[in-house]
Amino acid sequence: MSELPPHDDHYDDGDEEGGRPKGDAFEEIVGAETDRDPDLAVIEAGSRTLRAQAAPPQAEVPARPQDPEVDRALREVETELASRWGETKLEPSVTRIAALMDVLGEPQRAYPSIHITGTNGKTSTARMVEALLGAFELRTGRYTSPHVQSITERISLDGAPIEAERFVETYQDIKPYVEMVDGSQEYRLSFFEVLTGMAYAAFADAPVDVAVVEVGMGGSWDATNVIDADVAVVTPIDLDHTDRLGNTPAEIAVEKSGIIKQDATVVLAQQPVDAAQVMLKKAVEKDATVAREGMEFGVVSREVAVGGQLLTLRGLGGEYDEIFLPLHGAYQAHNAAVALAAVEAFFGVGSERPDPLSVETVRKAFASVASPGRLEVVRRSPTVVLDAAHNPAGARATAEAVSEVFGFSRLVGVIGASAEKNVRGLLEAFEPILAEVVITRNSSHRAMDPDELAGIAVEVFGDDRVQVEPRLDDAIEAAITLAEEDDEYTGGGVLVTGSVITVGEARLLLGKG
């Protein structure tokens, strides 16, 4: 790993009493929250933000390979992977992936890593971490899931999805070892386990200076959890996958705390109090150092900027001002604070060295961030926005961001959700901002039947606000027509949401990719 780049000396040594720096806006925020409730102060401090407006940047994801032979080879790999257990069928164990790592020579130990879990915000946070590390001239590998359009998105090198040819080569390289493990285990390696093995092998082969790894589900038994990450990041925890992870934030936090390793640094986003308590207890057990949003780091201010938002962030080593982030919503500002703290922790800021990173480099990194399918504008007149919210917490964050970013006079939703999700909670979160909804489905076998989803939508929105179009292309067309229906609605818009798969297919239909 290369040396930490030059830094500036903008740093306030602060006051040792209470461990908080004095004399700045962050101190006032923490103080105000502390006066309310000492437990909630840990979770909620730093959440005050200003309204932001304007449109997010567009981001590109890989299209199908233009070379017919490469496309054929990629399709063959996709078909073979699809023959394995899907991502929703799990046997909670790392036995198989550990066996694969063993026969591959433990590639995941060839580089340090930053491991990211949580319910929402993992992929955006991972992209921000990747951008920051890359700006400091480190070669990065990023593993995220699910993909928006192309399976190759899941494995990135140097900030870009792995080339299709390299994806195929990586699969062919590890395939004999995968088959060896398949033959020795009770169950074959799953789709996600094979992809995880491919990512770790590709990172070692590159080689990368640091890997940024997003958990697929949970933490303790997730296939990614064969790494011993120097930094464990926990984005906000909420209710999702309750059939597998638990019915309360605290129960879910137990599973997600499994990524906290001995002597690591844990970067905690704002959490429900019971989830925070679980994480802090685990950190004590592992003798880990904890950095909490709202205490050791956080969002000081957020204000309107053309094409995004302008942030002042409090990091582990000091304050970083005039940070332009070309993404919208309070949740993205908080993701940025978490990502910055994670990279500072990786470089030892706040422990081995007290001063901050180069603010100019941090500004450059954040200005380059894009997150496909997250409040992404893909069409104008009317404006069509794609967002991959798929659970109630994500939908609430999206609804809040849409309200502050766009001035829609009439917003029509296109919603296609997965059957196993809390679709009622999702619809209830969107109801206040959507004039009407067009219910549809994506091509996945996991998609909820449109009529079943529409039945729930009628209960939430009322019969006169719900339309059903089973085909996604027809649904988008119907929503655009509704948004433009009356001359008085000059500010109509369409929000396509409910599933990452729905958003990915909508991107293709609308010419993105």
Coordinates of C-alpha atoms in Angstrom, one line a residue:
M1 CA 0.0 0.0 0.0
S2 CA 1.3 3.4 -0.9
E3 CA 2.1 6.0 1.8
L4 CA -0.5 8.4 3.0
P5 CA -0.4 11.4 0.7
P6 CA 0.5 14.9 1.9
H7 CA -2.2 16.6 4.1
D8 CA -3.0 20.1 5.1
D9 CA -2.8 21.3 8.7
H10 CA -6.3 22.5 9.2
Y11 CA -6.9 20.8 12.5
D12 CA -8.3 21.8 15.9
D13 CA -6.7 19.8 18.7
G14 CA -9.9 20.3 20.6
D15 CA -10.5 19.7 24.3
E16 CA -9.7 16.5 26.1
E17 CA -12.7 16.8 28.4
G18 CA -15.5 14.6 26.9
G19 CA -13.3 14.0 23.8
R20 CA -15.0 16.6 21.7
P21 CA -13.4 19.6 19.9
K22 CA -14.6 23.0 21.0
G23 CA -15.5 26.2 19.2
D24 CA -17.2 25.0 16.1
A25 CA -20.7 24.2 14.7
F26 CA -20.3 20.5 15.3
E27 CA -19.8 21.2 19.1
E28 CA -23.1 23.1 19.1
I29 CA -24.9 20.3 17.3
V30 CA -23.6 17.6 19.7
G31 CA -24.3 19.9 22.7
A32 CA -27.9 20.5 21.7
E33 CA -28.5 16.7 21.2
T34 CA -26.8 15.9 24.5
D35 CA -29.1 18.2 26.4
R36 CA -32.1 16.1 25.1
D37 CA -31.0 12.5 25.9
P38 CA -27.5 11.1 26.4
D39 CA -28.4 7.9 24.6
L40 CA -30.0 9.5 21.6
A41 CA -27.1 12.0 21.4
V42 CA -24.9 9.1 20.3
I43 CA -27.4 8.3 17.5
E44 CA -28.9 11.5 16.4
A45 CA -26.4 14.3 16.9
G46 CA -25.3 15.9 13.6
S47 CA -28.5 15.1 11.8
R48 CA -29.6 18.7 11.4
T49 CA -29.3 19.7 7.7
L50 CA -30.4 22.4 5.3
R51 CA -32.6 21.8 2.3
A52 CA -31.0 20.9 -1.1
Q53 CA -32.3 21.2 -4.6
A54 CA -31.3 20.4 -8.2
A55 CA -30.9 17.2 -10.1
P56 CA -28.3 14.4 -9.6
P57 CA -25.7 13.5 -12.2
Q58 CA -26.2 10.7 -14.6
A59 CA -24.0 7.7 -14.2
E60 CA -23.2 5.0 -16.7
V61 CA -23.1 1.2 -16.1
P62 CA -21.7 -1.4 -18.6
A63 CA -23.7 -2.4 -21.6
R64 CA -23.5 -5.8 -23.2
P65 CA -20.1 -6.5 -24.8
Q66 CA -19.9 -5.4 -28.5
D67 CA -17.7 -8.3 -29.4
P68 CA -20.1 -11.2 -30.2
E69 CA -17.6 -13.8 -28.9
V70 CA -17.1 -12.0 -25.6
D71 CA -20.9 -11.5 -25.2
R72 CA -21.4 -15.2 -25.9
A73 CA -18.8 -16.2 -23.3
L74 CA -20.3 -13.8 -20.7
R75 CA -23.7 -15.3 -21.3
E76 CA -22.4 -18.8 -20.8
V77 CA -20.9 -17.7 -17.4
E78 CA -24.1 -16.0 -16.4
T79 CA -26.0 -19.1 -17.3
E80 CA -23.7 -21.3 -15.2
L81 CA -23.9 -18.9 -12.3
A82 CA -27.7 -18.8 -12.5
S83 CA -27.8 -22.6 -12.2
R84 CA -26.7 -22.2 -8.6
W85 CA -28.6 -21.2 -5.5
G86 CA -29.9 -17.7 -5.9
E87 CA -29.2 -14.8 -3.5
T88 CA -32.4 -15.4 -1.6
K89 CA -31.7 -19.1 -0.9
L90 CA -29.2 -19.3 2.0
E91 CA -27.5 -21.8 4.2
P92 CA -26.1 -19.6 7.0
S93 CA -22.5 -20.6 7.0
V94 CA -19.1 -19.5 5.7
T95 CA -17.9 -23.1 5.5
R96 CA -18.1 -23.4 1.7
I97 CA -16.6 -20.0 0.9
A98 CA -13.8 -20.6 3.4
A99 CA -13.1 -23.9 1.7
L100 CA -12.9 -22.1 -1.7
M101 CA -10.5 -19.5 -0.2
D102 CA -8.4 -22.3 1.1
V103 CA -7.9 -24.1 -2.2
L104 CA -7.4 -20.7 -3.9
G105 CA -4.5 -19.9 -1.5
E106 CA -6.4 -17.3 0.6
P107 CA -6.5 -14.5 -1.9
Q108 CA -8.6 -12.3 0.4
R109 CA -5.6 -12.0 2.7
A110 CA -3.4 -10.4 0.0
Y111 CA -4.6 -6.9 0.7
P112 CA -6.2 -4.8 3.5
S113 CA -9.9 -4.2 3.3
I114 CA -12.8 -2.0 4.4
H115 CA -16.0 -4.1 5.1
I116 CA -19.4 -2.4 4.9
T117 CA -22.7 -3.7 6.3
G118 CA -26.0 -2.1 7.2
T119 CA -29.5 -2.0 5.8
N120 CA -29.5 1.0 3.4
G121 CA -26.7 3.1 1.9
K122 CA -24.1 0.4 1.6
T123 CA -23.4 0.7 -2.2
S124 CA -23.4 4.5 -2.2
T125 CA -21.1 4.5 0.8
A126 CA -18.8 1.9 -0.9
R127 CA -18.6 4.0 -4.0
M128 CA -17.6 7.1 -1.9
V129 CA -15.0 5.1 0.0
E130 CA -13.6 3.9 -3.3
A131 CA -13.5 7.4 -4.8
L132 CA -11.6 8.7 -1.7
L133 CA -9.1 5.9 -1.7
G134 CA -8.5 6.3 -5.5
A135 CA -8.0 10.1 -5.1
F136 CA -5.2 9.2 -2.7
E137 CA -3.6 7.2 -5.4
L138 CA -4.4 3.7 -4.0
R139 CA -5.5 1.0 -6.4
T140 CA -8.9 -0.2 -5.3
G141 CA -11.1 -3.2 -5.7
R142 CA -14.8 -2.8 -4.9
Y143 CA -17.3 -5.6 -4.5
T144 CA -21.0 -4.6 -4.2
S145 CA -24.4 -6.2 -4.8
P146 CA -26.9 -6.4 -6.4
H147 CA -26.1 -5.1 -9.8
V148 CA -28.2 -2.5 -11.6
Q149 CA -27.8 -3.8 -15.2
S150 CA -24.7 -5.9 -15.7
I151 CA -23.3 -8.6 -13.5
T152 CA -19.8 -7.2 -14.1
E153 CA -20.8 -4.1 -12.0
R154 CA -20.3 -6.1 -8.9
I155 CA -16.6 -6.3 -9.2
S156 CA -14.7 -3.1 -9.8
L157 CA -11.1 -2.3 -10.2
D158 CA -9.7 1.3 -10.0
G159 CA -13.2 2.7 -9.8
A160 CA -14.6 1.0 -13.0
P161 CA -16.5 -2.3 -13.4
I162 CA -14.3 -5.2 -14.5
E163 CA -14.2 -5.7 -18.2
A164 CA -16.4 -8.5 -19.5
E165 CA -13.3 -10.4 -20.8
R166 CA -11.6 -10.3 -17.5
F167 CA -14.8 -11.3 -15.7
V168 CA -15.0 -14.4 -17.9
E169 CA -11.3 -15.1 -17.4
T170 CA -11.6 -14.9 -13.7
Y171 CA -14.5 -17.3 -13.6
Q172 CA -12.7 -19.8 -15.8
D173 CA -9.6 -19.5 -13.6
I174 CA -11.4 -20.4 -10.4
K175 CA -14.0 -22.8 -11.9
P176 CA -11.9 -26.0 -11.3
Y177 CA -11.5 -25.0 -7.7
V178 CA -15.2 -24.2 -7.4
E179 CA -16.0 -27.7 -8.7
M180 CA -13.5 -29.2 -6.3
V181 CA -15.3 -27.5 -3.4
D182 CA -18.7 -28.4 -4.8
G183 CA -17.7 -32.1 -4.7
S184 CA -16.6 -31.9 -1.1
Q185 CA -19.5 -30.1 0.5
E186 CA -23.1 -31.0 1.3
Y187 CA -24.3 -28.1 -0.8
R188 CA -22.8 -26.6 -3.9
L189 CA -21.4 -23.1 -3.7
S190 CA -24.1 -20.5 -4.3
F191 CA -24.3 -17.8 -6.9
F192 CA -23.2 -15.2 -4.4
E193 CA -20.4 -17.4 -3.0
V194 CA -18.9 -18.0 -6.4
L195 CA -19.0 -14.3 -7.2
T196 CA -17.4 -13.4 -3.9
G197 CA -14.6 -15.9 -4.7
M198 CA -14.2 -14.3 -8.1
A199 CA -14.0 -10.8 -6.6
Y200 CA -11.3 -11.8 -4.0
A201 CA -9.3 -13.6 -6.7
A202 CA -9.5 -10.7 -9.1
F203 CA -8.4 -8.3 -6.4
A204 CA -5.4 -10.4 -5.6
D205 CA -4.5 -10.9 -9.3
A206 CA -4.7 -7.1 -10.0
P207 CA -3.3 -6.6 -7.4
V208 CA -5.2 -4.0 -5.4
D209 CA -3.9 -1.8 -2.5
V210 CA -7.2 -2.1 -0.7
A211 CA -10.5 -3.8 -1.2
V212 CA -13.9 -2.2 -0.4
V213 CA -16.3 -5.0 0.3
E214 CA -20.1 -4.7 0.7
V215 CA -21.9 -7.4 2.7
G216 CA -24.6 -9.2 0.7
M217 CA -26.9 -9.9 3.7
G218 CA -26.3 -9.8 7.4
G219 CA -22.7 -10.1 8.3
S220 CA -21.7 -13.1 10.5
W221 CA -22.4 -15.8 7.9
D222 CA -22.3 -13.7 4.8
A223 CA -20.0 -15.0 2.2
T224 CA -17.9 -11.9 2.2
N225 CA -17.0 -12.4 5.9
V226 CA -13.9 -14.4 5.3
I227 CA -11.9 -11.2 5.3
D228 CA -10.4 -9.6 8.5
A229 CA -11.1 -6.0 7.7
D230 CA -9.1 -3.3 9.3
V231 CA -12.2 -1.0 9.2
A232 CA -15.8 -2.2 9.7
V233 CA -18.5 0.2 8.5
V234 CA -22.1 0.0 9.6
T235 CA -24.6 2.1 7.7
P236 CA -28.1 2.7 9.2
I237 CA -29.8 -0.5 10.3
D238 CA -33.5 -0.9 9.8
L239 CA -36.0 -3.7 9.2
D240 CA -35.3 -5.8 6.1
H241 CA -34.8 -9.5 5.5
T242 CA -36.6 -10.0 8.8
D243 CA -37.2 -13.7 8.0
R244 CA -33.5 -14.3 8.1
L245 CA -32.0 -11.5 10.2
G246 CA -34.5 -10.8 13.0
N247 CA -37.5 -8.7 13.7
T248 CA -36.0 -5.8 15.6
P249 CA -33.0 -3.5 14.8
A250 CA -31.2 -5.1 17.8
E251 CA -31.6 -8.6 16.4
I252 CA -30.5 -7.6 13.0
A253 CA -27.5 -5.7 14.5
V254 CA -26.4 -9.0 16.1
E255 CA -25.9 -10.6 12.7
K256 CA -24.4 -7.5 11.2
S257 CA -21.9 -7.0 14.1
G258 CA -20.2 -10.2 12.9
I259 CA -18.0 -8.2 10.6
I260 CA -16.3 -6.5 13.5
K261 CA -12.9 -8.2 13.9
Q262 CA -10.3 -8.1 16.6
D263 CA -8.6 -4.7 17.1
A264 CA -10.5 -3.2 14.1
T265 CA -11.9 0.3 13.8
V266 CA -15.7 0.4 13.7
V267 CA -17.4 3.4 11.9
L268 CA -21.0 3.6 13.0
A269 CA -23.6 5.6 11.2
Q270 CA -26.5 6.9 13.1
Q271 CA -28.4 3.9 14.5
P272 CA -31.5 3.0 16.5
V273 CA -30.4 3.0 20.1
D274 CA -30.9 -0.8 20.6
A275 CA -28.8 -1.5 17.4
A276 CA -26.1 0.9 18.6
Q277 CA -25.9 -0.8 21.9
V278 CA -25.4 -4.2 20.2
M279 CA -22.6 -2.8 18.0
L280 CA -20.9 -1.1 20.9
K281 CA -21.0 -4.3 23.0
K282 CA -19.5 -6.3 20.1
A283 CA -16.7 -3.6 19.7
V284 CA -15.8 -4.0 23.4
E285 CA -15.6 -7.8 23.0
K286 CA -13.3 -7.4 20.0
D287 CA -11.3 -4.6 21.6
A288 CA -12.2 -2.5 18.6
T289 CA -12.0 1.3 18.4
V290 CA -15.4 2.9 17.7
A291 CA -16.1 6.1 15.7
R292 CA -19.8 7.2 16.0
E293 CA -21.6 9.6 13.7
G294 CA -22.8 12.6 15.7
M295 CA -19.9 12.3 18.2
E296 CA -16.5 11.6 16.6
F297 CA -17.7 12.6 13.1
G298 CA -20.7 13.8 11.3
V299 CA -22.5 16.3 9.0
V300 CA -22.0 19.9 10.2
S301 CA -24.0 21.6 7.4
R302 CA -25.6 20.9 4.1
E303 CA -26.8 23.5 1.7
V304 CA -28.2 24.0 -1.8
A305 CA -25.8 23.6 -4.7
V306 CA -26.4 23.3 -8.4
G307 CA -26.3 19.6 -9.3
G308 CA -25.9 18.4 -5.8
Q309 CA -25.2 19.6 -2.3
L310 CA -22.4 21.5 -0.6
L311 CA -21.3 19.9 2.7
T312 CA -19.2 20.7 5.7
L313 CA -18.1 17.4 7.3
R314 CA -16.5 16.8 10.7
G315 CA -14.0 14.0 10.3
L316 CA -11.9 12.1 12.8
G317 CA -9.0 14.6 12.3
G318 CA -10.8 17.9 11.8
E319 CA -13.3 19.7 9.6
Y320 CA -13.6 19.5 5.9
D321 CA -15.5 22.4 4.3
E322 CA -16.8 23.2 0.8
I323 CA -17.3 19.5 -0.1
F324 CA -19.4 19.3 -3.3
L325 CA -21.3 16.0 -3.5
P326 CA -23.2 15.5 -6.8
L327 CA -25.8 13.3 -5.1
H328 CA -29.0 14.4 -3.3
G329 CA -30.8 13.8 -0.1
A330 CA -29.8 14.0 3.6
Y331 CA -29.0 10.3 3.6
Q332 CA -26.3 10.8 0.9
A333 CA -24.7 13.5 3.1
H334 CA -24.7 11.1 6.0
N335 CA -23.2 8.4 3.7
A336 CA -20.5 10.8 2.8
A337 CA -19.7 11.5 6.5
V338 CA -19.5 7.7 7.1
A339 CA -17.3 7.2 4.0
L340 CA -14.9 10.0 5.0
A341 CA -14.5 8.6 8.6
A342 CA -13.9 5.1 7.2
V343 CA -11.1 6.3 4.9
E344 CA -9.6 8.4 7.7
A345 CA -9.7 5.4 10.0
F346 CA -8.0 3.3 7.3
F347 CA -5.2 5.9 7.1
G348 CA -4.9 6.1 10.9
V349 CA -6.3 9.6 11.2
G350 CA -7.5 10.2 14.8
S351 CA -5.3 7.5 16.2
E352 CA -1.8 7.2 14.7
R353 CA -2.0 10.7 13.3
P354 CA -4.3 13.5 14.6
D355 CA -4.4 15.8 11.5
P356 CA -6.9 15.5 8.7
L357 CA -6.5 14.3 5.1
S358 CA -5.8 16.8 2.4
V359 CA -9.1 18.7 2.0
E360 CA -8.4 19.4 -1.7
T361 CA -8.0 15.7 -2.4
V362 CA -11.2 15.0 -0.4
R363 CA -13.1 17.6 -2.4
K364 CA -11.9 16.1 -5.7
A365 CA -12.9 12.7 -4.6
F366 CA -16.4 13.5 -3.5
A367 CA -17.0 15.7 -6.6
S368 CA -16.4 12.6 -8.8
V369 CA -18.9 10.3 -7.1
A370 CA -21.8 8.8 -9.0
S371 CA -24.4 6.2 -7.8
P372 CA -26.5 4.7 -10.6
G373 CA -30.1 4.1 -9.8
R374 CA -30.0 6.3 -6.8
L375 CA -32.2 9.4 -7.5
E376 CA -30.9 9.2 -11.0
V377 CA -32.5 11.5 -13.7
V378 CA -32.7 9.6 -17.0
R379 CA -35.1 11.8 -19.0
R380 CA -36.5 15.3 -19.1
S381 CA -40.0 16.6 -20.2
P382 CA -41.3 15.0 -18.1
T383 CA -38.5 14.2 -15.7
V384 CA -38.1 10.5 -15.1
V385 CA -36.2 9.6 -11.9
L386 CA -35.0 6.1 -11.0
D387 CA -34.4 5.1 -7.4
A388 CA -33.6 1.6 -6.1
A389 CA -35.5 1.9 -2.8
H390 CA -36.8 -1.5 -1.9
N391 CA -37.8 -1.3 1.8
P392 CA -39.7 1.1 4.0
A393 CA -36.6 2.9 5.4
G394 CA -35.1 3.3 1.9
A395 CA -38.5 4.6 0.6
R396 CA -38.8 7.1 3.4
A397 CA -35.4 8.5 2.6
T398 CA -36.1 8.6 -1.1
A399 CA -39.5 10.4 -0.5
E400 CA -37.8 13.0 1.7
A401 CA -35.1 13.6 -0.9
V402 CA -37.5 13.8 -3.8
S403 CA -39.5 16.4 -1.9
E404 CA -36.5 18.6 -1.2
V405 CA -34.8 18.1 -4.6
F406 CA -37.5 18.4 -7.2
G407 CA -40.4 20.8 -7.6
F408 CA -42.9 18.4 -9.1
S409 CA -46.5 19.6 -9.2
R410 CA -47.5 16.0 -10.0
L411 CA -45.4 12.9 -9.5
V412 CA -46.5 9.5 -10.8
G413 CA -44.9 6.4 -9.4
V414 CA -44.0 3.2 -11.3
I415 CA -43.6 0.5 -8.7
G416 CA -42.4 -3.1 -9.2
A417 CA -41.3 -4.8 -6.0
S418 CA -40.1 -8.2 -4.9
A419 CA -42.5 -10.6 -3.3
E420 CA -40.5 -11.1 -0.1
K421 CA -40.3 -7.4 0.8
N422 CA -42.5 -5.3 3.1
V423 CA -44.4 -3.8 0.2
R424 CA -47.1 -2.2 2.3
G425 CA -44.5 -0.2 4.2
L426 CA -42.8 0.7 0.9
L427 CA -46.1 2.0 -0.6
E428 CA -47.1 3.8 2.6
A429 CA -43.7 5.7 2.6
F430 CA -44.3 6.8 -1.0
E431 CA -48.0 7.6 -0.7
P432 CA -47.6 11.3 0.4
I433 CA -45.5 12.2 -2.6
L434 CA -47.2 10.3 -5.4
A435 CA -50.4 11.5 -7.1
E436 CA -50.9 8.1 -8.7
V437 CA -49.1 4.8 -9.1
V438 CA -48.7 2.4 -12.0
I439 CA -48.2 -1.0 -10.6
T440 CA -46.0 -3.4 -12.7
R441 CA -43.4 -6.1 -12.3
N442 CA -39.8 -6.7 -13.5
S443 CA -38.6 -9.9 -15.2
S444 CA -37.2 -11.6 -12.0
H445 CA -38.9 -14.7 -10.7
R446 CA -38.8 -12.9 -7.3
A447 CA -41.1 -10.1 -8.6
M448 CA -44.5 -9.8 -6.8
D449 CA -47.5 -10.5 -9.0
P450 CA -48.9 -7.1 -10.2
D451 CA -52.4 -7.8 -9.3
E452 CA -51.4 -8.8 -5.7
L453 CA -49.3 -5.7 -5.4
A454 CA -52.1 -3.6 -6.8
G455 CA -54.5 -4.9 -4.2
I456 CA -52.2 -3.6 -1.5
A457 CA -51.7 -0.4 -3.4
V458 CA -55.5 0.2 -3.6
E459 CA -55.7 -0.1 0.2
V460 CA -52.9 2.5 0.6
F461 CA -53.7 4.9 -2.3
G462 CA -57.4 4.3 -3.1
D463 CA -58.8 2.7 -6.2
D464 CA -58.8 5.9 -8.3
R465 CA -55.0 6.4 -7.8
V466 CA -53.9 3.0 -8.9
Q467 CA -53.3 1.6 -12.4
V468 CA -51.9 -1.8 -13.4
E469 CA -49.6 -2.4 -16.3
P470 CA -47.9 -5.8 -16.1
R471 CA -45.2 -5.0 -18.6
L472 CA -42.6 -2.5 -17.4
D473 CA -42.4 -0.7 -20.7
D474 CA -46.1 -0.2 -20.8
A475 CA -46.0 1.0 -17.2
I476 CA -43.4 3.6 -17.9
E477 CA -45.3 4.9 -20.9
A478 CA -48.5 5.0 -18.9
A479 CA -46.9 7.0 -16.1
I480 CA -45.3 9.5 -18.6
T481 CA -48.8 10.0 -20.1
L482 CA -50.3 10.6 -16.7
A483 CA -47.6 13.0 -15.8
E484 CA -48.3 15.0 -18.9
E485 CA -52.1 14.5 -18.8
D486 CA -53.3 18.0 -18.0
D487 CA -51.9 21.3 -19.3
E488 CA -51.9 22.7 -15.7
Y489 CA -49.4 20.1 -14.7
T490 CA -46.3 21.7 -16.2
G491 CA -44.0 20.2 -13.5
G492 CA -45.0 16.6 -13.8
G493 CA -42.6 13.8 -13.2
V494 CA -42.2 10.0 -12.9
L495 CA -40.5 8.0 -10.2
V496 CA -39.6 4.4 -11.1
T497 CA -38.8 2.5 -7.9
G498 CA -39.4 -0.6 -5.7
S499 CA -36.5 -2.8 -6.7
V500 CA -33.0 -2.6 -8.0
I501 CA -34.0 -5.0 -10.8
T502 CA -36.9 -2.7 -11.8
V503 CA -34.6 0.2 -11.9
G504 CA -32.0 -1.6 -13.9
E505 CA -34.6 -2.8 -16.5
A506 CA -36.0 0.8 -16.7
R507 CA -32.5 2.1 -17.4
L508 CA -32.2 -0.2 -20.3
L509 CA -35.7 0.7 -21.6
L510 CA -34.9 4.4 -21.4
G511 CA -31.6 4.0 -23.3
K512 CA -29.1 4.0 -20.4
G513 CA -26.8 1.1 -21.1

